[in-house]
Amino acid sequence: MCSEHHAQVLVASNRGPLSYALREDGTLDARRGGGGLVSGLSAIGPDVNALWVCSALGDGDREAVRRGVGERGVRMLAIDAETHADAYNGVANSVLWFVHHLLYQTPLEPSFGTEFRRQWAAYEAYNEAFAEALAAEAAPGAAVLVQDYHLALVPGMLRSLRADLRIGHFSHTPWAPLDYFRMLPDDIAERLLRGMLGADRLGFLTRRWADAFVGCAEGVLGAGALGGTRIGVHGLGADADFLRERARRGDVEERLADLREQIGGAGGAGGSAGRKAIVRVDRTELSKNIVRGLHAYRLLLDEHPEWRERVTHVAFAYPSRQDLAVYRSYTAEVSRVAAEINAAYGTADWTPVILHVKDDFARSLAAYRLADVALVNPIRDGMNLVAKEVPVVSDEGCALVLSREAGAYEELGDDALVVNPYDVTATAAALHTALTMPVDERAERTKRLAVAATSLPPGRWFLEQLEALRR
Ligand code: F6P
């Protein structure tokens, strides 16, 4: 039943902790990713035999698997590329992500026909491949922590292969309300819920998402649907030690100077008397609401002309899911609206919107440090770590304009300026309030935000789940 690995703790996720790119000379370049799960897993220490099972995502990954190149503690599954594309792009990102983030334009979509059924079969095969790999690698009684909506069927499938395992599932996204979830075909809604309920324990980022799941399970499957499955809430926090150290390195200092120059204005940003900076950092993700954020900024310049030339909107919108046409057109719309604002209001020495689309973590940290205002206005978001990271590294305090639909609102709502993300007028007004917030108040709020944002660092977040699963 088990291979020689006999891992005691297993993590399963679509995207793994490393990826491979194929160089021109045919060699492979390994790149390690960051994020809460990577630092969380490292908290279990070197003595525990841990294994991360993930999917090969690109050609480099597939080639690495073919050549048998790998890293200890990581097993990459080279699932057939078409099956993966149908499961990841077709079902996970175009259906489940849309359902949980309420993204459909419902007069025309979704429309579940034969194409969806074909993709659903791929989603099942992809989940089955994970379940089989986990079943083969896990030691008797091992703990398996399955991540996210990509792998919703894995707990149930794995349970039927290995009844001895402790199986947890964690959702990094929101969970849909019952009426919205019911857009899914009935049998699919049932399959997803029963798949998740194969776990001993289901984890969510906030109480709101956990309650929504329970509402769906009981609404679709009936009272008592949870059976023996326990529900837990673990609000992933920012990694203060890592961020504070990383944000003070030379590359960040360099980018800070560059950004100050781009922003311009006497004295630069950062709470000084110079031009102020409204900062946002996101993946170019439909749920992040970047376009309405730009509209709100334009409204601010219209309604408060006194801000013209005295504020700059620094917007980092990094590429995401570009295989999907709707993401490509959203990315184009972000650039179009930013250019429109610059054409309408820009002057010889003032660019109202500085938009960067190339991912650069050091530059993101630099922007966090100098931000006078951080704009985090998602339509809906599992947590939103940007809202938690900015207060931790801010140099002189930063006012946070925060959507009430972000998971982070549960912990940060008291000291943020809270907005309805659809209300552009209210968002523009909140930006004005944020820009005029007295420096002392801003600094005090930032301190409290940083405490709330770091109350559950990634290491503890991971260990808490593991302990709860073993209990
Ligand atoms: O936070 C939710 C999530 O789906 C993660 O699981 C995922 O890694 C991230 O968003 C980015 O999405 P993707 O892996 O599709 O780029």
PDB file of C-alpha atoms in Angstrom, residues 54-166:
ATOM      1  CA  CYS A  54       1.617  19.268  -6.030  1.00  0.00           C
ATOM      2  CA  SER A  55       0.902  19.406  -9.727  1.00  0.00           C
ATOM      3  CA  ALA A  56       3.341  20.067 -12.546  1.00  0.00           C
ATOM      4  CA  LEU A  57       2.037  23.347 -13.976  1.00  0.00           C
ATOM      5  CA  GLY A  58       4.153  24.230 -16.973  1.00  0.00           C
ATOM      6  CA  ASP A  59       6.485  22.608 -19.504  1.00  0.00           C
ATOM      7  CA  GLY A  60       9.495  23.091 -17.203  1.00  0.00           C
ATOM      8  CA  ASP A  61       7.758  21.226 -14.384  1.00  0.00           C
ATOM      9  CA  ARG A  62       6.752  18.398 -16.700  1.00  0.00           C
ATOM     10  CA  GLU A  63      10.283  18.115 -18.008  1.00  0.00           C
ATOM     11  CA  ALA A  64      11.619  17.999 -14.445  1.00  0.00           C
ATOM     12  CA  VAL A  65       9.282  15.118 -13.641  1.00  0.00           C
ATOM     13  CA  ARG A  66      10.271  13.330 -16.868  1.00  0.00           C
ATOM     14  CA  ARG A  67      13.966  13.660 -16.031  1.00  0.00           C
ATOM     15  CA  GLY A  68      13.408  12.598 -12.454  1.00  0.00           C
ATOM     16  CA  VAL A  69      14.693  15.949 -11.193  1.00  0.00           C
ATOM     17  CA  GLY A  70      13.172  16.924  -7.893  1.00  0.00           C
ATOM     18  CA  GLU A  71      13.664  18.145  -4.401  1.00  0.00           C
ATOM     19  CA  ARG A  72      13.436  16.166  -1.220  1.00  0.00           C
ATOM     20  CA  GLY A  73      10.037  16.620   0.366  1.00  0.00           C
ATOM     21  CA  VAL A  74       8.242  17.539  -2.855  1.00  0.00           C
ATOM     22  CA  ARG A  75       6.438  15.209  -5.238  1.00  0.00           C
ATOM     23  CA  MET A  76       5.208  16.787  -8.419  1.00  0.00           C
ATOM     24  CA  LEU A  77       2.474  14.988 -10.336  1.00  0.00           C
ATOM     25  CA  ALA A  78       2.785  15.157 -14.099  1.00  0.00           C
ATOM     26  CA  ILE A  79      -0.921  14.926 -14.773  1.00  0.00           C
ATOM     27  CA  ASP A  80      -1.708  14.953 -18.498  1.00  0.00           C
ATOM     28  CA  ALA A  81      -1.561  18.602 -19.657  1.00  0.00           C
ATOM     29  CA  GLU A  82      -5.057  18.654 -21.165  1.00  0.00           C
ATOM     30  CA  THR A  83      -6.595  17.055 -18.115  1.00  0.00           C
ATOM     31  CA  HIS A  84      -4.853  19.604 -15.935  1.00  0.00           C
ATOM     32  CA  ALA A  85      -5.983  22.520 -18.114  1.00  0.00           C
ATOM     33  CA  ASP A  86      -9.616  21.353 -18.042  1.00  0.00           C
ATOM     34  CA  ALA A  87      -9.517  20.813 -14.279  1.00  0.00           C
ATOM     35  CA  TYR A  88      -7.567  23.978 -13.357  1.00  0.00           C
ATOM     36  CA  ASN A  89      -8.686  26.529 -15.956  1.00  0.00           C
ATOM     37  CA  GLY A  90     -12.040  24.990 -16.851  1.00  0.00           C
ATOM     38  CA  VAL A  91     -13.503  23.903 -13.517  1.00  0.00           C
ATOM     39  CA  ALA A  92     -11.401  25.272 -10.649  1.00  0.00           C
ATOM     40  CA  ASN A  93     -10.737  28.795 -11.924  1.00  0.00           C
ATOM     41  CA  SER A  94     -13.679  29.355 -14.278  1.00  0.00           C
ATOM     42  CA  VAL A  95     -16.397  27.753 -12.171  1.00  0.00           C
ATOM     43  CA  LEU A  96     -15.492  27.147  -8.523  1.00  0.00           C
ATOM     44  CA  TRP A  97     -13.491  30.385  -8.159  1.00  0.00           C
ATOM     45  CA  PHE A  98     -16.368  32.301  -9.790  1.00  0.00           C
ATOM     46  CA  VAL A  99     -18.941  30.684  -7.501  1.00  0.00           C
ATOM     47  CA  HIS A 100     -17.026  31.407  -4.295  1.00  0.00           C
ATOM     48  CA  HIS A 101     -16.193  35.003  -5.302  1.00  0.00           C
ATOM     49  CA  LEU A 102     -19.633  35.804  -6.809  1.00  0.00           C
ATOM     50  CA  LEU A 103     -18.102  36.754 -10.148  1.00  0.00           C
ATOM     51  CA  TYR A 104     -20.676  35.657 -12.723  1.00  0.00           C
ATOM     52  CA  GLN A 105     -22.586  38.078 -14.921  1.00  0.00           C
ATOM     53  CA  THR A 106     -25.694  35.964 -14.379  1.00  0.00           C
ATOM     54  CA  PRO A 107     -27.893  36.977 -17.357  1.00  0.00           C
ATOM     55  CA  LEU A 108     -25.512  34.992 -19.568  1.00  0.00           C
ATOM     56  CA  GLU A 109     -23.407  32.829 -17.317  1.00  0.00           C
ATOM     57  CA  PRO A 110     -22.854  30.238 -16.007  1.00  0.00           C
ATOM     58  CA  SER A 111     -24.331  27.807 -18.507  1.00  0.00           C
ATOM     59  CA  PHE A 112     -23.572  24.202 -17.636  1.00  0.00           C
ATOM     60  CA  GLY A 113     -23.743  21.968 -20.718  1.00  0.00           C
ATOM     61  CA  THR A 114     -21.728  19.209 -22.373  1.00  0.00           C
ATOM     62  CA  GLU A 115     -18.464  21.180 -22.356  1.00  0.00           C
ATOM     63  CA  PHE A 116     -18.713  21.616 -18.618  1.00  0.00           C
ATOM     64  CA  ARG A 117     -19.421  17.895 -18.148  1.00  0.00           C
ATOM     65  CA  ARG A 118     -16.310  17.060 -20.157  1.00  0.00           C
ATOM     66  CA  GLN A 119     -14.229  19.385 -17.997  1.00  0.00           C
ATOM     67  CA  TRP A 120     -15.796  18.016 -14.857  1.00  0.00           C
ATOM     68  CA  ALA A 121     -14.607  14.510 -15.804  1.00  0.00           C
ATOM     69  CA  ALA A 122     -11.075  15.972 -16.002  1.00  0.00           C
ATOM     70  CA  TYR A 123     -11.522  17.604 -12.584  1.00  0.00           C
ATOM     71  CA  GLU A 124     -12.449  14.205 -11.140  1.00  0.00           C
ATOM     72  CA  ALA A 125      -9.458  12.521 -12.796  1.00  0.00           C
ATOM     73  CA  TYR A 126      -7.134  15.239 -11.516  1.00  0.00           C
ATOM     74  CA  ASN A 127      -8.466  14.879  -7.966  1.00  0.00           C
ATOM     75  CA  GLU A 128      -8.170  11.094  -8.253  1.00  0.00           C
ATOM     76  CA  ALA A 129      -4.498  11.410  -9.249  1.00  0.00           C
ATOM     77  CA  PHE A 130      -3.822  13.411  -6.081  1.00  0.00           C
ATOM     78  CA  ALA A 131      -5.759  10.976  -3.901  1.00  0.00           C
ATOM     79  CA  GLU A 132      -3.824   8.017  -5.296  1.00  0.00           C
ATOM     80  CA  ALA A 133      -0.443   9.716  -4.832  1.00  0.00           C
ATOM     81  CA  LEU A 134      -1.281  10.688  -1.254  1.00  0.00           C
ATOM     82  CA  ALA A 135      -2.529   7.184  -0.491  1.00  0.00           C
ATOM     83  CA  ALA A 136       0.743   5.744  -1.805  1.00  0.00           C
ATOM     84  CA  GLU A 137       2.993   8.132   0.128  1.00  0.00           C
ATOM     85  CA  ALA A 138       1.332   8.407   3.533  1.00  0.00           C
ATOM     86  CA  ALA A 139       2.559   6.476   6.553  1.00  0.00           C
ATOM     87  CA  PRO A 140      -0.097   4.667   8.607  1.00  0.00           C
ATOM     88  CA  GLY A 141      -2.184   7.226  10.502  1.00  0.00           C
ATOM     89  CA  ALA A 142      -0.421  10.170   8.788  1.00  0.00           C
ATOM     90  CA  ALA A 143      -1.930  13.659   8.693  1.00  0.00           C
ATOM     91  CA  VAL A 144      -2.859  14.931   5.237  1.00  0.00           C
ATOM     92  CA  LEU A 145      -3.637  18.616   4.713  1.00  0.00           C
ATOM     93  CA  VAL A 146      -5.405  19.195   1.405  1.00  0.00           C
ATOM     94  CA  GLN A 147      -5.578  22.759   0.101  1.00  0.00           C
ATOM     95  CA  ASP A 148      -8.290  24.646  -1.684  1.00  0.00           C
ATOM     96  CA  TYR A 149     -11.090  24.339  -4.209  1.00  0.00           C
ATOM     97  CA  HIS A 150      -8.870  22.681  -6.813  1.00  0.00           C
ATOM     98  CA  LEU A 151      -8.854  19.564  -4.643  1.00  0.00           C
ATOM     99  CA  ALA A 152     -12.360  19.532  -3.170  1.00  0.00           C
ATOM    100  CA  LEU A 153     -12.937  15.863  -4.047  1.00  0.00           C
ATOM    101  CA  VAL A 154      -9.643  14.596  -2.638  1.00  0.00           C
ATOM    102  CA  PRO A 155     -10.741  14.120   0.999  1.00  0.00           C
ATOM    103  CA  GLY A 156     -13.593  11.770   0.034  1.00  0.00           C
ATOM    104  CA  MET A 157     -11.503   9.878  -2.518  1.00  0.00           C
ATOM    105  CA  LEU A 158      -8.586   9.515  -0.128  1.00  0.00           C
ATOM    106  CA  ARG A 159     -10.843   8.378   2.695  1.00  0.00           C
ATOM    107  CA  SER A 160     -12.053   5.472   0.580  1.00  0.00           C
ATOM    108  CA  LEU A 161      -8.458   4.492  -0.263  1.00  0.00           C
ATOM    109  CA  ARG A 162      -6.973   4.934   3.221  1.00  0.00           C
ATOM    110  CA  ALA A 163      -9.406   4.912   6.132  1.00  0.00           C
ATOM    111  CA  ASP A 164      -6.501   5.159   8.611  1.00  0.00           C
ATOM    112  CA  LEU A 165      -5.435   8.701   7.664  1.00  0.00           C
ATOM    113  CA  ARG A 166      -6.269  11.977   9.399  1.00  0.00           C
TER     114      ARG A 166
END
